[in-house]
């Protein structure tokens, strides 16, 4: 299973490790994913999602239903 946020589509980024001598080697910036259960009050059920930590902060700010609606509009969930 790939490490992608279910609601925002965030994935790992690629960059460089840069040493003091300016030597560059490839590295990966992973997404801080958390598997979390959310309660969907409109449908009276729990859903499990793999979301980034920043997405959890967005859900706390906007609400789960608004974030789900945005994700459907952007095509991350069907």
mmCIF file of N, CA, C and O in Angstrom:
data_model
loop_
_atom_site.group_PDB
_atom_site.id
_atom_site.type_symbol
_atom_site.label_atom_id
_atom_site.label_comp_id
_atom_site.label_asym_id
_atom_site.label_seq_id
_atom_site.Cartn_x
_atom_site.Cartn_y
_atom_site.Cartn_z
ATOM 1 N N UNK A 1 0.846 -1.180 0.000
ATOM 2 C CA UNK A 1 0.000 0.000 0.000
ATOM 3 C C UNK A 1 0.892 1.244 0.000
ATOM 4 O O UNK A 1 1.821 1.346 0.789
ATOM 5 N N UNK A 2 0.616 2.163 -0.907
ATOM 6 C CA UNK A 2 1.453 3.345 -1.004
ATOM 7 C C UNK A 2 1.150 4.315 0.137
ATOM 8 O O UNK A 2 0.049 4.341 0.685
ATOM 9 N N UNK A 3 2.152 5.114 0.473
ATOM 10 C CA UNK A 3 2.018 6.069 1.563
ATOM 11 C C UNK A 3 1.464 7.379 1.016
ATOM 12 O O UNK A 3 2.210 8.303 0.706
ATOM 13 N N UNK A 4 0.127 7.422 0.874
ATOM 14 C CA UNK A 4 -0.567 8.587 0.332
ATOM 15 C C UNK A 4 -1.717 8.921 1.260
ATOM 16 O O UNK A 4 -2.442 8.031 1.719
ATOM 17 N N UNK A 5 -1.905 10.205 1.538
ATOM 18 C CA UNK A 5 -3.015 10.655 2.368
ATOM 19 C C UNK A 5 -4.319 10.431 1.608
ATOM 20 O O UNK A 5 -4.429 10.757 0.422
ATOM 21 N N UNK A 6 -5.322 9.863 2.289
ATOM 22 C CA UNK A 6 -6.596 9.553 1.642
ATOM 23 C C UNK A 6 -7.376 10.806 1.235
ATOM 24 O O UNK A 6 -8.103 10.788 0.238
ATOM 25 N N UNK A 7 -7.259 11.890 1.989
ATOM 26 C CA UNK A 7 -8.088 13.058 1.736
ATOM 27 C C UNK A 7 -7.402 14.159 0.943
ATOM 28 O O UNK A 7 -8.057 14.891 0.209
ATOM 29 N N UNK A 8 -6.095 14.302 1.071
ATOM 30 C CA UNK A 8 -5.413 15.397 0.377
ATOM 31 C C UNK A 8 -4.513 14.919 -0.746
ATOM 32 O O UNK A 8 -4.075 15.724 -1.559
ATOM 33 N N UNK A 9 -4.202 13.625 -0.799
ATOM 34 C CA UNK A 9 -3.348 13.101 -1.850
ATOM 35 C C UNK A 9 -1.873 13.405 -1.654
ATOM 36 O O UNK A 9 -1.088 13.259 -2.592
ATOM 37 N N UNK A 10 -1.483 13.829 -0.452
ATOM 38 C CA UNK A 10 -0.072 14.110 -0.201
ATOM 39 C C UNK A 10 0.732 12.826 -0.301
ATOM 40 O O UNK A 10 0.316 11.788 0.176
ATOM 41 N N UNK A 11 1.927 12.915 -0.941
ATOM 42 C CA UNK A 11 2.810 11.774 -1.102
ATOM 43 C C UNK A 11 4.224 12.173 -0.707
ATOM 44 O O UNK A 11 4.475 13.329 -0.405
ATOM 45 N N UNK A 12 5.109 11.196 -0.753
ATOM 46 C CA UNK A 12 6.511 11.455 -0.423
ATOM 47 C C UNK A 12 7.134 12.354 -1.484
ATOM 48 O O UNK A 12 6.816 12.265 -2.666
ATOM 49 N N UNK A 13 8.028 13.241 -1.032
ATOM 50 C CA UNK A 13 8.780 14.115 -1.933
ATOM 51 C C UNK A 13 10.215 13.619 -2.011
ATOM 52 O O UNK A 13 10.692 12.926 -1.123
ATOM 53 N N UNK A 14 10.913 13.966 -3.091
ATOM 54 C CA UNK A 14 12.296 13.564 -3.273
ATOM 55 C C UNK A 14 13.167 14.807 -3.198
ATOM 56 O O UNK A 14 12.813 15.863 -3.725
ATOM 57 N N UNK A 15 14.309 14.657 -2.524
ATOM 58 C CA UNK A 15 15.237 15.777 -2.403
ATOM 59 C C UNK A 15 16.647 15.274 -2.201
ATOM 60 O O UNK A 15 16.965 14.135 -2.537
ATOM 61 N N UNK A 16 17.490 16.117 -1.651
ATOM 62 C CA UNK A 16 18.886 15.775 -1.439
ATOM 63 C C UNK A 16 19.262 15.887 0.035
ATOM 64 O O UNK A 16 18.815 16.793 0.720
ATOM 65 N N UNK A 17 20.125 14.958 0.489
ATOM 66 C CA UNK A 17 20.877 15.157 1.714
ATOM 67 C C UNK A 17 22.103 15.962 1.323
ATOM 68 O O UNK A 17 22.814 15.579 0.394
ATOM 69 N N UNK A 18 22.341 17.062 1.991
ATOM 70 C CA UNK A 18 23.487 17.898 1.659
ATOM 71 C C UNK A 18 24.425 17.906 2.857
ATOM 72 O O UNK A 18 24.060 18.338 3.940
ATOM 73 N N UNK A 19 25.642 17.424 2.638
ATOM 74 C CA UNK A 19 26.629 17.389 3.718
ATOM 75 C C UNK A 19 27.307 18.746 3.851
ATOM 76 O O UNK A 19 27.088 19.661 3.058
ATOM 77 N N UNK A 20 28.142 18.863 4.881
ATOM 78 C CA UNK A 20 28.869 20.117 5.105
ATOM 79 C C UNK A 20 29.799 20.421 3.926
ATOM 80 O O UNK A 20 30.045 21.583 3.604
ATOM 81 N N UNK A 21 30.290 19.377 3.275
ATOM 82 C CA UNK A 21 31.166 19.544 2.109
ATOM 83 C C UNK A 21 30.374 19.714 0.811
ATOM 84 O O UNK A 21 30.938 19.665 -0.274
ATOM 85 N N UNK A 22 29.050 19.897 0.947
ATOM 86 C CA UNK A 22 28.138 20.101 -0.179
ATOM 87 C C UNK A 22 28.021 18.879 -1.087
ATOM 88 O O UNK A 22 27.675 18.997 -2.261
ATOM 89 N N UNK A 23 28.304 17.677 -0.554
ATOM 90 C CA UNK A 23 28.029 16.451 -1.304
ATOM 91 C C UNK A 23 26.527 16.199 -1.239
ATOM 92 O O UNK A 23 25.907 16.363 -0.187
ATOM 93 N N UNK A 24 25.952 15.779 -2.351
ATOM 94 C CA UNK A 24 24.506 15.588 -2.412
ATOM 95 C C UNK A 24 24.183 14.130 -2.714
ATOM 96 O O UNK A 24 24.695 13.568 -3.668
ATOM 97 N N UNK A 25 23.324 13.539 -1.901
ATOM 98 C CA UNK A 25 22.813 12.197 -2.131
ATOM 99 C C UNK A 25 21.294 12.258 -2.038
ATOM 100 O O UNK A 25 20.739 13.045 -1.275
ATOM 101 N N UNK A 26 20.638 11.438 -2.838
ATOM 102 C CA UNK A 26 19.176 11.454 -2.885
ATOM 103 C C UNK A 26 18.581 10.946 -1.575
ATOM 104 O O UNK A 26 19.113 10.052 -0.932
ATOM 105 N N UNK A 27 17.429 11.528 -1.202
ATOM 106 C CA UNK A 27 16.688 11.088 -0.029
ATOM 107 C C UNK A 27 15.202 11.294 -0.282
ATOM 108 O O UNK A 27 14.813 11.890 -1.286
ATOM 109 N N UNK A 28 14.401 10.782 0.628
ATOM 110 C CA UNK A 28 12.956 10.850 0.496
ATOM 111 C C UNK A 28 12.381 11.564 1.714
ATOM 112 O O UNK A 28 12.778 11.277 2.842
ATOM 113 N N UNK A 29 11.480 12.492 1.499
ATOM 114 C CA UNK A 29 10.752 13.145 2.574
ATOM 115 C C UNK A 29 9.403 12.444 2.684
ATOM 116 O O UNK A 29 8.512 12.663 1.852
ATOM 117 N N UNK A 30 9.229 11.604 3.692
ATOM 118 C CA UNK A 30 7.995 10.837 3.837
ATOM 119 C C UNK A 30 6.878 11.704 4.418
ATOM 120 O O UNK A 30 7.117 12.711 5.073
ATOM 121 N N UNK A 31 5.655 11.288 4.173
ATOM 122 C CA UNK A 31 4.482 11.955 4.709
ATOM 123 C C UNK A 31 4.221 11.403 6.110
ATOM 124 O O UNK A 31 4.384 10.204 6.349
ATOM 125 N N UNK A 32 3.821 12.261 7.026
ATOM 126 C CA UNK A 32 3.521 11.844 8.390
ATOM 127 C C UNK A 32 2.087 11.301 8.431
ATOM 128 O O UNK A 32 1.141 12.005 8.791
ATOM 129 N N UNK A 33 1.929 10.030 8.033
ATOM 130 C CA UNK A 33 0.594 9.421 7.951
ATOM 131 C C UNK A 33 0.205 8.762 9.264
ATOM 132 O O UNK A 33 1.030 8.157 9.951
ATOM 133 N N UNK A 34 -1.084 8.870 9.587
ATOM 134 C CA UNK A 34 -1.658 8.274 10.786
ATOM 135 C C UNK A 34 -2.947 7.573 10.373
ATOM 136 O O UNK A 34 -3.743 8.131 9.617
ATOM 137 N N UNK A 35 -3.140 6.341 10.847
ATOM 138 C CA UNK A 35 -4.407 5.654 10.606
ATOM 139 C C UNK A 35 -5.351 6.039 11.744
ATOM 140 O O UNK A 35 -5.055 5.798 12.911
ATOM 141 N N UNK A 36 -6.462 6.674 11.409
ATOM 142 C CA UNK A 36 -7.347 7.233 12.436
ATOM 143 C C UNK A 36 -8.795 6.973 12.069
ATOM 144 O O UNK A 36 -9.157 6.962 10.903
ATOM 145 N N UNK A 37 -9.600 6.757 13.108
ATOM 146 C CA UNK A 37 -11.044 6.580 12.932
ATOM 147 C C UNK A 37 -11.729 7.913 13.213
ATOM 148 O O UNK A 37 -11.435 8.580 14.197
ATOM 149 N N UNK A 38 -12.663 8.272 12.332
ATOM 150 C CA UNK A 38 -13.441 9.490 12.501
ATOM 151 C C UNK A 38 -14.911 9.123 12.562
ATOM 152 O O UNK A 38 -15.366 8.211 11.882
ATOM 153 N N UNK A 39 -15.667 9.879 13.374
ATOM 154 C CA UNK A 39 -17.107 9.664 13.474
ATOM 155 C C UNK A 39 -17.812 10.606 12.518
ATOM 156 O O UNK A 39 -17.663 11.823 12.596
ATOM 157 N N UNK A 40 -18.565 10.036 11.601
ATOM 158 C CA UNK A 40 -19.325 10.809 10.627
ATOM 159 C C UNK A 40 -20.748 10.942 11.152
ATOM 160 O O UNK A 40 -21.550 10.008 11.087
ATOM 161 N N UNK A 41 -21.065 12.115 11.701
ATOM 162 C CA UNK A 41 -22.344 12.311 12.393
ATOM 163 C C UNK A 41 -23.528 12.260 11.430
ATOM 164 O O UNK A 41 -24.609 11.785 11.809
ATOM 165 N N UNK A 42 -23.356 12.744 10.192
ATOM 166 C CA UNK A 42 -24.469 12.773 9.236
ATOM 167 C C UNK A 42 -24.955 11.365 8.905
ATOM 168 O O UNK A 42 -26.136 11.141 8.698
ATOM 169 N N UNK A 43 -24.019 10.409 8.824
ATOM 170 C CA UNK A 43 -24.375 9.034 8.483
ATOM 171 C C UNK A 43 -24.397 8.120 9.695
ATOM 172 O O UNK A 43 -24.672 6.930 9.559
ATOM 173 N N UNK A 44 -24.072 8.642 10.875
ATOM 174 C CA UNK A 44 -24.080 7.906 12.136
ATOM 175 C C UNK A 44 -23.220 6.644 12.054
ATOM 176 O O UNK A 44 -23.646 5.536 12.359
ATOM 177 N N UNK A 45 -21.966 6.817 11.594
ATOM 178 C CA UNK A 45 -21.045 5.697 11.492
ATOM 179 C C UNK A 45 -19.606 6.173 11.629
ATOM 180 O O UNK A 45 -19.318 7.360 11.530
ATOM 181 N N UNK A 46 -18.697 5.222 11.864
ATOM 182 C CA UNK A 46 -17.269 5.487 11.973
ATOM 183 C C UNK A 46 -16.603 5.137 10.652
ATOM 184 O O UNK A 46 -16.981 4.162 9.998
ATOM 185 N N UNK A 47 -15.599 5.925 10.254
ATOM 186 C CA UNK A 47 -14.808 5.613 9.069
ATOM 187 C C UNK A 47 -13.331 5.637 9.455
ATOM 188 O O UNK A 47 -12.916 6.434 10.293
ATOM 189 N N UNK A 48 -12.556 4.730 8.865
ATOM 190 C CA UNK A 48 -11.114 4.675 9.094
ATOM 191 C C UNK A 48 -10.408 5.278 7.888
ATOM 192 O O UNK A 48 -10.701 4.912 6.743
ATOM 193 N N UNK A 49 -9.486 6.188 8.147
ATOM 194 C CA UNK A 49 -8.755 6.852 7.085
ATOM 195 C C UNK A 49 -7.278 6.898 7.421
ATOM 196 O O UNK A 49 -6.902 6.970 8.590
ATOM 197 N N UNK A 50 -6.419 6.843 6.389
ATOM 198 C CA UNK A 50 -4.979 7.103 6.552
ATOM 199 C C UNK A 50 -4.750 8.535 6.104
ATOM 200 O O UNK A 50 -4.794 8.838 4.917
ATOM 201 N N UNK A 51 -4.551 9.416 7.059
ATOM 202 C CA UNK A 51 -4.428 10.840 6.755
ATOM 203 C C UNK A 51 -3.127 11.384 7.310
ATOM 204 O O UNK A 51 -2.557 10.849 8.259
ATOM 205 N N UNK A 52 -2.643 12.467 6.711
ATOM 206 C CA UNK A 52 -1.457 13.154 7.196
ATOM 207 C C UNK A 52 -1.806 13.926 8.465
ATOM 208 O O UNK A 52 -2.972 14.275 8.705
ATOM 209 N N UNK A 53 -0.803 14.194 9.285
ATOM 210 C CA UNK A 53 -1.016 14.941 10.530
ATOM 211 C C UNK A 53 -1.555 16.335 10.229
ATOM 212 O O UNK A 53 -2.399 16.853 10.964
ATOM 213 N N UNK A 54 -1.105 16.933 9.142
ATOM 214 C CA UNK A 54 -1.615 18.254 8.773
ATOM 215 C C UNK A 54 -3.088 18.191 8.372
ATOM 216 O O UNK A 54 -3.842 19.147 8.589
ATOM 217 N N UNK A 55 -3.516 17.072 7.815
ATOM 218 C CA UNK A 55 -4.922 16.901 7.451
ATOM 219 C C UNK A 55 -5.797 16.774 8.690
ATOM 220 O O UNK A 55 -6.931 17.256 8.700
ATOM 221 N N UNK A 56 -5.273 16.148 9.751
ATOM 222 C CA UNK A 56 -6.022 16.046 11.008
ATOM 223 C C UNK A 56 -6.260 17.447 11.578
ATOM 224 O O UNK A 56 -7.348 17.755 12.070
ATOM 225 N N UNK A 57 -5.251 18.321 11.468
ATOM 226 C CA UNK A 57 -5.416 19.701 11.928
ATOM 227 C C UNK A 57 -6.471 20.422 11.092
ATOM 228 O O UNK A 57 -7.270 21.197 11.621
ATOM 229 N N UNK A 58 -6.510 20.145 9.788
ATOM 230 C CA UNK A 58 -7.505 20.763 8.917
ATOM 231 C C UNK A 58 -8.903 20.261 9.260
ATOM 232 O O UNK A 58 -9.862 21.040 9.266
ATOM 233 N N UNK A 59 -9.032 18.971 9.579
ATOM 234 C CA UNK A 59 -10.328 18.404 9.965
ATOM 235 C C UNK A 59 -10.801 19.041 11.267
ATOM 236 O O UNK A 59 -11.987 19.361 11.424
ATOM 237 N N UNK A 60 -9.888 19.246 12.213
ATOM 238 C CA UNK A 60 -10.267 19.901 13.473
ATOM 239 C C UNK A 60 -10.730 21.335 13.243
ATOM 240 O O UNK A 60 -11.600 21.831 13.954
ATOM 241 N N UNK A 61 -10.161 22.000 12.238
ATOM 242 C CA UNK A 61 -10.497 23.398 11.969
ATOM 243 C C UNK A 61 -11.797 23.529 11.186
ATOM 244 O O UNK A 61 -12.686 24.279 11.565
ATOM 245 N N UNK A 62 -11.923 22.791 10.065
ATOM 246 C CA UNK A 62 -13.061 22.935 9.158
ATOM 247 C C UNK A 62 -14.218 21.997 9.460
ATOM 248 O O UNK A 62 -15.357 22.289 9.131
ATOM 249 N N UNK A 63 -13.916 20.819 9.997
ATOM 250 C CA UNK A 63 -14.925 19.792 10.192
ATOM 251 C C UNK A 63 -14.769 18.687 9.162
ATOM 252 O O UNK A 63 -14.308 18.926 8.043
ATOM 253 N N UNK A 64 -15.144 17.480 9.563
ATOM 254 C CA UNK A 64 -14.940 16.313 8.701
ATOM 255 C C UNK A 64 -15.770 16.380 7.429
ATOM 256 O O UNK A 64 -15.280 16.072 6.341
ATOM 257 N N UNK A 65 -17.021 16.809 7.524
ATOM 258 C CA UNK A 65 -17.884 16.808 6.336
ATOM 259 C C UNK A 65 -17.383 17.789 5.286
ATOM 260 O O UNK A 65 -17.433 17.501 4.082
ATOM 261 N N UNK A 66 -16.857 18.941 5.696
ATOM 262 C CA UNK A 66 -16.330 19.924 4.740
ATOM 263 C C UNK A 66 -15.080 19.401 4.045
ATOM 264 O O UNK A 66 -14.905 19.578 2.835
ATOM 265 N N UNK A 67 -14.207 18.732 4.795
ATOM 266 C CA UNK A 67 -12.979 18.189 4.210
ATOM 267 C C UNK A 67 -13.310 17.037 3.262
ATOM 268 O O UNK A 67 -12.706 16.916 2.190
ATOM 269 N N UNK A 68 -14.274 16.200 3.615
ATOM 270 C CA UNK A 68 -14.697 15.121 2.721
ATOM 271 C C UNK A 68 -15.293 15.679 1.430
ATOM 272 O O UNK A 68 -15.046 15.148 0.339
ATOM 273 N N UNK A 69 -16.065 16.764 1.536
ATOM 274 C CA UNK A 69 -16.655 17.369 0.348
ATOM 275 C C UNK A 69 -15.569 17.941 -0.566
ATOM 276 O O UNK A 69 -15.630 17.785 -1.787
ATOM 277 N N UNK A 70 -14.535 18.578 0.028
ATOM 278 C CA UNK A 70 -13.430 19.097 -0.769
ATOM 279 C C UNK A 70 -12.663 17.968 -1.458
ATOM 280 O O UNK A 70 -12.265 18.088 -2.622
ATOM 281 N N UNK A 71 -12.453 16.845 -0.740
ATOM 282 C CA UNK A 71 -11.725 15.714 -1.305
ATOM 283 C C UNK A 71 -12.487 15.086 -2.461
ATOM 284 O O UNK A 71 -11.899 14.682 -3.466
ATOM 285 N N UNK A 72 -13.825 15.034 -2.349
ATOM 286 C CA UNK A 72 -14.633 14.503 -3.451
ATOM 287 C C UNK A 72 -14.572 15.435 -4.655
ATOM 288 O O UNK A 72 -14.494 14.984 -5.797
ATOM 289 N N UNK A 73 -14.582 16.750 -4.405
ATOM 290 C CA UNK A 73 -14.524 17.714 -5.509
ATOM 291 C C UNK A 73 -13.185 17.649 -6.235
ATOM 292 O O UNK A 73 -13.115 17.818 -7.448
ATOM 293 N N UNK A 74 -12.097 17.383 -5.497
ATOM 294 C CA UNK A 74 -10.779 17.294 -6.102
ATOM 295 C C UNK A 74 -10.469 15.920 -6.656
ATOM 296 O O UNK A 74 -9.449 15.715 -7.305
ATOM 297 N N UNK A 75 -11.318 14.928 -6.395
ATOM 298 C CA UNK A 75 -11.176 13.619 -6.989
ATOM 299 C C UNK A 75 -10.311 12.645 -6.202
ATOM 300 O O UNK A 75 -9.877 11.622 -6.739
ATOM 301 N N UNK A 76 -10.021 12.923 -4.930
ATOM 302 C CA UNK A 76 -9.210 12.018 -4.130
ATOM 303 C C UNK A 76 -10.011 10.841 -3.604
ATOM 304 O O UNK A 76 -9.469 9.759 -3.380
ATOM 305 N N UNK A 77 -11.313 11.022 -3.409
ATOM 306 C CA UNK A 77 -12.181 9.912 -3.017
ATOM 307 C C UNK A 77 -13.379 9.895 -3.957
ATOM 308 O O UNK A 77 -13.758 10.906 -4.530
ATOM 309 N N UNK A 78 -13.968 8.716 -4.101
ATOM 310 C CA UNK A 78 -15.088 8.601 -5.037
ATOM 311 C C UNK A 78 -16.401 8.466 -4.308
ATOM 312 O O UNK A 78 -16.485 8.312 -3.141
#
